[in-house]
Amino acid sequence: MRSTRKGRNTDTILPSEITPYEKYLSRRALLAGGLGAAALQALGAWATPARGQGAAALAFTRNAALSVEDPPNSYQDITTYNNYYEFGTAKSDPAERARDFQARPWSVAVGGEAEVTGRFTLEDIIEPHPLEERVYRFRCVEAWSMVIPWVGFPLGDLLKRFKPTSRAKYVAFKTLYDPKRMPGQTYRILDWPYVEGLRMDEAMHPLTLLAVGLYGKTLPNQNGAPLRLVTPWKYGFKSIKAIVAIDFVEKMPRTTWALSASDEYGFFANVNPEVDHPRWSQASERRIGAGLFGARRPTLPFNGYANQVASLYAGMDLRRNF
Ligand code: MTE
């Protein structure tokens, strides 16, 4: 990953630019109180924003048990400091260049080792699933981190609907390939389309989320609208954006960053403070938006989710399988 320093310095962000998570929560409570829970449900679990009108409100329940206590980053931080090379390599590029991207209509092609395959509309994919809000830590391989209130549902619940066969050992995901809509794809900085993958047990793990929103609204384009993966114990590059294909496969998929530099980015990419990136230490991280003094903090094994996920890797050498 290019360690670009071109992004804006969010440590110097003005307090007036920040929407604190508490404010968002109290606004939401007001809305729920005013409309009543039934009316909120009636708004539909899945609201479709009109063309060009930005994010639409979602109905969801909060999953406190699977949320961390860390204060979430502001909406401003989460939506202006991004990695999304389809729209450029600077942190500020995606917010600017993905503004007019049309994430609807959308469909996802499901294939490979499963009984149910074919092309599904975004609505087919999402509508059967109750949405949850989960506040997760997010750790980029570039050694910065955030805390993000995602809205989504467990990936495993979706995958079960396709009835994977016993030959399905991994799941592969692809991002849209359309250089006219994703101008970064006209540059050969990566092998397009962006591909990611998970081992089947990782994909079925209850922490693995398919995100359709954040801060209570549909995903902004720069964060991977309309559908992106979230695996909070892995480095952020695993969380592939704008998914158009899901394939059940027997062999470990060749993933984009591993293809680009196999000694720097592995398939598993579990957050591990003891295994440094060849070009920088992974022992600590810079929490975006935490000010000059609160910013540096130690990185936790599996990004703090070791209790939930370490057993997936029992017996594996995590230095070799990084
Ligand atoms: N998905 C696609 N398709 N293209 C990308 O460049 N960048 C990855 C990941 N998913 C990327 C992607 C990286 S390196 C990170 S850290 C996260 O998206 C950033 O997610 P965010 O911008 O929502 O914070």
Coordinates of C-alpha atoms and ligand atoms in Angstrom, one line a residue:
M1 CA 0.0 0.0 0.0
R2 CA 1.4 3.4 -0.8
S3 CA 1.9 5.2 2.4
T4 CA 0.6 8.5 1.1
R5 CA 0.8 11.5 3.3
K6 CA -1.2 13.6 1.0
G7 CA -4.5 13.2 2.9
R8 CA -5.6 16.1 5.0
N9 CA -4.4 16.2 8.5
T10 CA -7.4 15.2 10.5
D11 CA -5.6 15.9 13.8
T12 CA -6.1 19.6 13.1
I13 CA -9.9 19.2 12.4
L14 CA -12.0 22.0 13.9
P15 CA -14.4 20.9 16.6
S16 CA -17.2 22.6 14.7
E17 CA -16.7 20.1 11.8
I18 CA -17.3 17.1 14.0
T19 CA -20.6 15.3 14.4
P20 CA -20.0 13.4 17.7
Y21 CA -21.5 10.0 18.0
E22 CA -23.4 11.1 21.1
K23 CA -25.2 13.8 19.2
Y24 CA -26.1 11.4 16.4
L25 CA -27.5 9.0 19.1
S26 CA -29.6 11.6 20.8
R27 CA -30.9 12.8 17.5
R28 CA -31.9 9.3 16.6
A29 CA -33.6 8.8 20.0
L30 CA -35.6 12.0 19.4
L31 CA -36.6 10.7 16.0
A32 CA -37.6 7.3 17.4
G33 CA -39.6 9.0 20.2
G34 CA -41.4 11.3 17.8
L35 CA -42.3 8.7 15.2
G36 CA -42.6 5.7 17.5
A37 CA -40.8 2.4 16.9
A38 CA -43.5 1.0 14.6
A39 CA -43.4 4.1 12.3
L40 CA -39.6 3.7 12.1
Q41 CA -40.0 0.1 11.1
A42 CA -42.6 1.1 8.5
L43 CA -40.0 3.4 6.9
G44 CA -38.5 0.0 5.8
A45 CA -35.3 -1.7 6.9
W46 CA -34.0 -0.6 3.5
A47 CA -34.5 2.9 2.2
T48 CA -33.4 3.7 -1.3
P49 CA -31.9 7.1 -1.8
A50 CA -33.0 9.0 -4.8
R51 CA -30.4 9.7 -7.5
G52 CA -27.8 12.1 -6.3
Q53 CA -29.5 12.8 -3.0
G54 CA -26.9 11.2 -0.8
A55 CA -27.4 8.9 2.1
A56 CA -30.9 7.7 3.3
A57 CA -31.9 6.8 6.8
L58 CA -32.0 3.1 7.7
A59 CA -34.1 1.2 10.3
F60 CA -32.0 -1.0 12.5
T61 CA -31.4 -2.2 16.0
R62 CA -28.2 -1.6 18.0
N63 CA -26.1 -4.6 18.8
A64 CA -24.5 -3.4 22.0
A65 CA -23.1 -6.9 22.8
L66 CA -20.9 -6.8 19.7
S67 CA -20.0 -3.1 19.9
V68 CA -16.9 -1.6 21.4
E69 CA -16.9 1.2 24.1
D70 CA -14.3 3.3 22.3
P71 CA -15.8 6.7 21.2
P72 CA -16.6 6.5 17.4
N73 CA -14.9 8.8 15.0
S74 CA -17.0 11.6 13.5
Y75 CA -18.9 11.2 10.3
Q76 CA -16.6 13.8 8.9
D77 CA -13.5 11.6 9.7
I78 CA -15.0 8.4 8.4
T79 CA -16.2 9.9 5.1
T80 CA -13.2 12.1 4.2
Y81 CA -10.2 10.0 5.1
N82 CA -10.5 7.0 2.9
N83 CA -8.6 4.3 0.9
Y84 CA -10.4 3.5 -2.3
Y85 CA -7.9 3.3 -5.2
E86 CA -10.7 3.0 -7.8
F87 CA -11.1 6.8 -7.1
G88 CA -7.5 7.8 -6.6
T89 CA -4.7 7.1 -4.1
A90 CA -4.9 10.2 -1.9
K91 CA -7.0 10.0 1.3
S92 CA -9.2 12.9 0.1
D93 CA -9.7 11.5 -3.4
P94 CA -12.7 9.1 -2.8
A95 CA -14.9 11.8 -1.1
E96 CA -14.3 14.1 -4.0
R97 CA -14.2 11.8 -7.0
A98 CA -16.9 9.2 -6.0
R99 CA -19.5 12.0 -5.4
D100 CA -21.5 11.3 -8.5
F101 CA -21.0 7.5 -8.6
Q102 CA -24.4 5.7 -9.0
A103 CA -24.6 2.8 -6.6
R104 CA -28.2 2.0 -7.7
P105 CA -29.5 -0.1 -9.4
W106 CA -27.0 -2.7 -8.4
S107 CA -26.7 -6.5 -8.6
V108 CA -24.4 -9.2 -7.3
A109 CA -23.5 -12.4 -9.2
V110 CA -23.2 -15.4 -6.9
G111 CA -21.4 -18.5 -8.3
G112 CA -19.2 -21.5 -7.7
E113 CA -19.6 -24.3 -5.2
A114 CA -23.2 -23.6 -4.0
E115 CA -26.7 -25.0 -4.7
V116 CA -28.2 -21.5 -5.3
T117 CA -26.3 -19.3 -7.8
G118 CA -27.2 -16.5 -10.2
R119 CA -27.6 -12.8 -10.3
F120 CA -29.4 -11.1 -7.4
T121 CA -30.5 -7.5 -7.1
L122 CA -29.3 -5.4 -4.2
E123 CA -32.8 -5.7 -2.8
D124 CA -32.8 -9.5 -3.1
I125 CA -29.5 -9.5 -1.2
I126 CA -30.5 -7.2 1.6
E127 CA -34.2 -7.3 2.3
P128 CA -34.5 -10.6 4.1
H129 CA -32.0 -9.5 6.7
P130 CA -32.8 -7.4 9.8
L131 CA -30.2 -4.6 10.0
E132 CA -28.0 -4.0 13.1
E133 CA -25.7 -1.2 14.2
R134 CA -22.3 -2.4 15.4
V135 CA -19.6 -0.1 16.6
Y136 CA -16.3 -1.8 15.5
R137 CA -12.7 -0.8 15.7
F138 CA -11.1 -0.4 12.2
R139 CA -7.3 -0.8 11.8
C140 CA -5.7 -0.1 8.4
V141 CA -2.4 -1.9 7.5
E142 CA -0.9 1.6 7.1
A143 CA -1.0 1.9 11.0
W144 CA -4.0 4.3 11.4
S145 CA -7.2 3.4 13.0
M146 CA -10.8 4.6 13.5
V147 CA -14.0 3.5 15.3
I148 CA -17.0 3.1 13.0
P149 CA -20.7 2.6 13.7
W150 CA -21.6 0.3 10.8
V151 CA -25.1 -0.7 9.9
G152 CA -25.3 -4.2 8.3
F153 CA -26.0 -7.8 8.8
P154 CA -23.9 -11.0 9.4
L155 CA -22.3 -12.2 6.1
G156 CA -22.9 -15.8 7.2
D157 CA -26.7 -15.3 7.2
L158 CA -26.5 -14.3 3.5
L159 CA -24.1 -17.1 2.5
K160 CA -26.3 -19.7 4.1
R161 CA -29.1 -18.7 1.7
F162 CA -26.9 -20.0 -1.2
K163 CA -26.4 -23.4 0.4
P164 CA -22.6 -23.7 -0.2
T165 CA -21.5 -27.3 -1.0
S166 CA -18.8 -29.2 1.0
R167 CA -16.3 -28.2 -1.6
A168 CA -16.6 -24.5 -0.7
K169 CA -13.5 -23.8 1.3
Y170 CA -13.2 -20.1 0.6
V171 CA -15.4 -17.2 -0.5
A172 CA -14.0 -14.7 -3.0
F173 CA -15.4 -11.2 -3.5
K174 CA -15.0 -8.8 -6.4
T175 CA -15.5 -5.0 -6.7
L176 CA -17.2 -3.5 -9.7
Y177 CA -14.8 -3.1 -12.7
D178 CA -16.0 -0.1 -14.7
P179 CA -13.2 2.4 -15.5
K180 CA -15.8 4.9 -16.8
R181 CA -17.4 5.1 -13.4
M182 CA -14.3 4.4 -11.4
P183 CA -11.6 6.6 -13.0
G184 CA -8.7 5.2 -10.8
Q185 CA -9.1 1.9 -12.8
T186 CA -7.6 3.6 -15.9
Y187 CA -4.3 3.5 -14.0
R188 CA -2.5 0.2 -13.5
I189 CA -1.8 0.8 -9.8
L190 CA -3.5 -2.5 -8.9
D191 CA -4.7 -5.5 -10.8
W192 CA -8.4 -4.6 -11.4
P193 CA -10.9 -5.6 -10.3
Y194 CA -10.1 -5.5 -6.6
V195 CA -10.5 -9.1 -5.3
E196 CA -10.7 -10.2 -1.6
G197 CA -11.4 -13.5 0.1
L198 CA -12.1 -15.2 3.3
R199 CA -11.8 -18.8 4.5
M200 CA -15.3 -20.3 4.9
D201 CA -15.1 -20.3 8.8
E202 CA -14.0 -16.6 8.7
A203 CA -16.8 -15.8 6.4
M204 CA -19.4 -17.5 8.7
H205 CA -18.0 -16.0 11.9
P206 CA -20.7 -13.9 13.7
L207 CA -18.4 -10.8 13.7
T208 CA -18.1 -10.7 9.9
L209 CA -20.5 -8.1 8.7
L210 CA -21.8 -7.1 5.3
A211 CA -22.2 -3.3 5.7
V212 CA -24.9 -1.3 3.9
G213 CA -24.6 1.8 6.0
L214 CA -22.8 3.8 8.7
Y215 CA -24.0 6.4 11.2
G216 CA -27.6 5.2 10.6
K217 CA -27.6 6.0 6.9
T218 CA -26.9 4.2 3.7
L219 CA -23.1 3.9 2.9
P220 CA -21.6 7.0 1.3
N221 CA -20.0 6.1 -2.0
Q222 CA -16.5 6.7 -0.7
N223 CA -17.0 4.0 2.0
G224 CA -18.0 1.4 -0.6
A225 CA -21.7 1.9 -1.5
P226 CA -23.9 0.0 -1.8
L227 CA -22.3 -3.1 -0.1
R228 CA -18.9 -3.7 1.5
L229 CA -17.3 -6.3 3.7
V230 CA -16.2 -5.6 7.3
T231 CA -13.9 -8.0 9.2
P232 CA -12.9 -6.0 12.3
W233 CA -10.0 -8.3 13.4
K234 CA -8.2 -8.0 10.0
Y235 CA -6.4 -5.1 8.4
G236 CA -8.7 -2.8 6.5
F237 CA -7.7 -3.9 3.0
K238 CA -9.7 -7.1 3.5
S239 CA -12.9 -5.0 3.7
I240 CA -13.6 -4.9 0.0
K241 CA -16.0 -2.2 -1.2
A242 CA -18.7 -2.0 -3.9
I243 CA -19.1 -5.8 -4.1
V244 CA -20.5 -7.2 -7.4
A245 CA -19.5 -10.8 -7.2
I246 CA -19.4 -13.6 -4.5
D247 CA -17.9 -16.9 -5.4
F248 CA -17.6 -20.1 -3.4
V249 CA -14.3 -21.7 -4.3
E250 CA -12.1 -24.7 -3.3
K251 CA -8.7 -23.0 -3.5
M252 CA -7.5 -19.9 -1.6
P253 CA -8.3 -16.9 -3.9
R254 CA -5.5 -14.7 -5.2
T255 CA -6.3 -11.4 -3.6
T256 CA -5.4 -8.0 -5.0
W257 CA -2.9 -6.8 -2.4
A258 CA -1.3 -10.2 -2.0
L259 CA -0.8 -10.3 -5.8
S260 CA 0.7 -6.8 -5.7
A261 CA 3.2 -7.4 -2.9
S262 CA 3.0 -10.9 -1.4
D263 CA 5.8 -10.2 1.2
E264 CA 3.9 -7.2 2.5
Y265 CA 0.2 -8.2 2.4
G266 CA -0.9 -11.8 3.2
F267 CA -4.2 -13.5 2.6
F268 CA -5.1 -13.7 6.3
A269 CA -4.1 -10.1 7.2
N270 CA -5.0 -10.6 10.9
V271 CA -4.1 -7.5 12.9
N272 CA -0.9 -8.5 14.7
P273 CA 1.3 -6.0 16.6
E274 CA 4.2 -8.6 16.6
V275 CA 4.5 -8.9 12.8
D276 CA 5.8 -5.7 11.3
H277 CA 5.1 -4.6 7.8
P278 CA 8.5 -4.7 6.0
R279 CA 8.4 -0.9 5.7
W280 CA 6.9 0.1 9.1
S281 CA 6.1 -1.2 12.6
Q282 CA 2.6 -2.6 13.4
A283 CA 3.2 -2.3 17.2
S284 CA 1.2 0.9 17.5
E285 CA -1.3 2.9 15.5
R286 CA -2.5 6.5 15.1
R287 CA -6.2 6.9 16.0
I288 CA -7.6 9.4 13.5
G289 CA -9.3 12.4 15.1
A290 CA -7.9 11.7 18.6
G291 CA -5.8 14.9 18.7
L292 CA -2.0 15.2 18.9
F293 CA -1.6 13.5 22.3
G294 CA -4.3 10.8 22.3
A295 CA -3.5 9.6 18.8
R296 CA -0.7 7.0 19.3
R297 CA -1.9 3.8 21.0
P298 CA -0.6 0.2 21.1
T299 CA -2.1 -2.1 18.5
L300 CA -4.0 -5.1 20.0
P301 CA -3.7 -8.7 18.8
F302 CA -6.6 -9.3 16.4
N303 CA -7.4 -5.6 16.8
G304 CA -8.9 -6.4 20.3
Y305 CA -11.1 -9.3 19.0
A306 CA -8.8 -12.1 20.1
N307 CA -11.4 -13.7 22.5
Q308 CA -13.8 -14.1 19.6
V309 CA -11.6 -15.1 16.8
A310 CA -8.2 -16.4 17.9
S311 CA -9.5 -20.0 18.0
L312 CA -10.1 -19.8 14.2
Y313 CA -6.3 -19.9 13.8
A314 CA -5.4 -22.5 16.5
G315 CA -2.2 -24.3 15.5
M316 CA -1.4 -22.0 12.7
D317 CA 1.9 -20.1 12.5
L318 CA 0.7 -16.5 12.3
R319 CA 4.2 -15.3 11.4
R320 CA 4.1 -17.4 8.2
N321 CA 0.4 -17.2 7.6
F322 CA 0.2 -13.4 7.9
Ligands
MTE1 N1 -12.0 -1.8 -1.6 C1 -11.7 -1.5 -2.9 N2 -12.5 -2.0 -3.8 N3 -10.7 -0.7 -3.2 C2 -9.8 -0.2 -2.3 O1 -8.9 0.6 -2.7 N4 -9.2 -0.1 0.1 C3 -9.1 -1.0 1.3 C4 -10.5 -1.3 1.8 N5 -11.4 -1.7 0.7 C5 -10.0 -0.5 -0.9 C6 -11.1 -1.4 -0.6 C7 -8.4 -0.3 2.3 S1 -6.7 -0.4 2.2 C8 -8.9 0.1 3.5 S2 -8.0 0.7 4.8 C9 -10.4 0.3 3.6 O2 -11.1 -0.1 2.4 C10 -10.7 1.7 3.9 O3 -12.1 1.8 4.1 P1 -12.7 3.3 4.4 O4 -12.3 4.2 3.4 O5 -14.2 3.1 4.5 O6 -12.2 3.7 5.8

